[in-house]
């Protein structure tokens, strides 16, 4: 697994990526999971534990994993000097990174698992 240095990144890609990260980081868990399902993730229920997880099988040899733990409320979000600040950046930031950012910079397909 390596980063593909030939992929071009313009301002529009960075802006689009930041919008996606902001959207994922400010959503409540139920809305976050619905948006991931719309983006191709499959929901798998775990009745014994009373929760679920989301899986996106891209046929990769690497599995990226993040835990969706949405505990804080509010919509405070800011960016200064390239740093994203928000009291809501709990594990949803990890979800945004594995769902949106890492697949865009890696040269091989990866599978993604989001646990609840």
Coordinates of C-alpha atoms in Angstrom, one line a residue:
X1 CA 0.0 0.0 0.0
X2 CA 1.5 3.3 -1.0
X3 CA 0.5 6.9 -1.6
X4 CA 0.2 7.7 -5.3
X5 CA 2.3 10.9 -5.8
X6 CA 0.9 11.3 -9.4
X7 CA -2.6 12.0 -8.2
X8 CA -3.3 15.7 -8.8
X9 CA -4.8 17.8 -6.0
X10 CA -6.2 21.1 -6.8
X11 CA -8.0 23.7 -4.6
X12 CA -11.4 22.2 -5.6
X13 CA -10.4 18.7 -4.4
X14 CA -9.1 20.2 -1.1
X15 CA -12.3 22.2 -0.7
X16 CA -14.5 19.3 -1.6
X17 CA -12.6 17.0 0.9
X18 CA -12.9 19.6 3.7
X19 CA -16.6 19.9 3.1
X20 CA -17.0 16.2 3.2
X21 CA -15.0 16.0 6.5
X22 CA -17.0 18.9 8.0
X23 CA -20.3 17.2 7.0
X24 CA -19.3 13.8 8.5
X25 CA -17.9 15.4 11.7
X26 CA -21.0 17.5 12.4
X27 CA -23.6 14.8 11.8
X28 CA -25.3 12.9 14.6
X29 CA -24.6 9.2 14.5
X30 CA -27.9 8.1 12.9
X31 CA -27.5 10.7 10.1
X32 CA -23.8 9.8 9.7
X33 CA -24.7 6.1 9.2
X34 CA -27.4 7.0 6.7
X35 CA -25.0 9.1 4.7
X36 CA -22.4 6.3 4.7
X37 CA -25.1 3.9 3.4
X38 CA -25.9 6.3 0.6
X39 CA -22.2 6.3 -0.2
X40 CA -22.1 2.6 -0.7
X41 CA -21.6 1.1 2.8
X42 CA -23.7 -2.0 3.8
X43 CA -25.2 -2.0 7.3
X44 CA -24.8 -5.2 9.2
X45 CA -26.8 -5.6 12.4
X46 CA -25.3 -7.3 15.5
X47 CA -28.4 -8.4 17.5
X48 CA -26.4 -9.9 20.4
X49 CA -24.7 -6.6 21.1
X50 CA -27.6 -4.4 20.1
X51 CA -25.6 -2.4 17.6
X52 CA -24.5 -2.4 14.0
X53 CA -21.5 -1.8 11.8
X54 CA -21.0 -0.6 8.3
X55 CA -18.8 -2.3 5.7
X56 CA -17.6 -1.2 2.3
X57 CA -16.0 -4.1 0.5
X58 CA -13.8 -2.7 -2.3
X59 CA -11.9 -6.0 -2.8
X60 CA -8.9 -4.6 -1.1
X61 CA -6.2 -6.4 0.8
X62 CA -6.2 -3.7 3.6
X63 CA -9.0 -3.0 6.0
X64 CA -9.4 0.5 7.4
X65 CA -11.4 0.6 10.7
X66 CA -12.9 3.5 12.6
X67 CA -15.3 3.6 15.5
X68 CA -18.3 6.0 15.4
X69 CA -18.6 7.4 18.9
X70 CA -20.7 10.5 18.7
X71 CA -21.0 11.9 22.2
X72 CA -20.8 15.7 21.8
X73 CA -23.6 17.9 20.5
X74 CA -23.5 21.3 18.8
X75 CA -22.3 22.7 15.5
X76 CA -19.1 24.6 16.4
X77 CA -16.6 24.1 13.7
X78 CA -13.7 26.2 12.5
X79 CA -10.5 26.0 10.5
X80 CA -7.5 28.2 11.1
X81 CA -3.9 27.8 9.7
X82 CA -4.9 24.4 8.3
X83 CA -6.1 23.0 11.7
X84 CA -9.7 21.9 12.1
X85 CA -11.2 22.7 15.5
X86 CA -14.5 21.4 16.9
X87 CA -15.7 19.9 20.2
X88 CA -17.5 17.4 18.0
X89 CA -14.3 16.0 16.5
X90 CA -14.5 12.8 18.5
X91 CA -14.3 9.5 16.5
X92 CA -16.3 11.0 13.6
X93 CA -13.0 12.5 12.4
X94 CA -11.6 9.0 12.1
X95 CA -14.7 7.9 10.2
X96 CA -14.3 10.9 7.8
X97 CA -10.6 10.0 7.3
X98 CA -11.1 6.3 6.5
X99 CA -14.3 6.9 4.4
X100 CA -13.2 9.9 2.4
X101 CA -9.5 10.9 2.7
X102 CA -7.4 7.7 2.8
X103 CA -9.1 6.0 -0.1
X104 CA -8.5 9.1 -2.2
X105 CA -4.7 9.1 -1.6
X106 CA -3.9 5.4 -1.5
X107 CA -2.9 3.7 -4.8
X108 CA -4.7 0.4 -4.0
X109 CA -8.3 -0.3 -3.1
X110 CA -9.1 -0.7 0.6
X111 CA -12.1 -2.1 2.5
X112 CA -13.6 0.0 5.2
X113 CA -15.3 -1.0 8.5
X114 CA -17.1 1.5 10.7
X115 CA -18.1 0.1 14.1
X116 CA -20.8 1.4 16.4

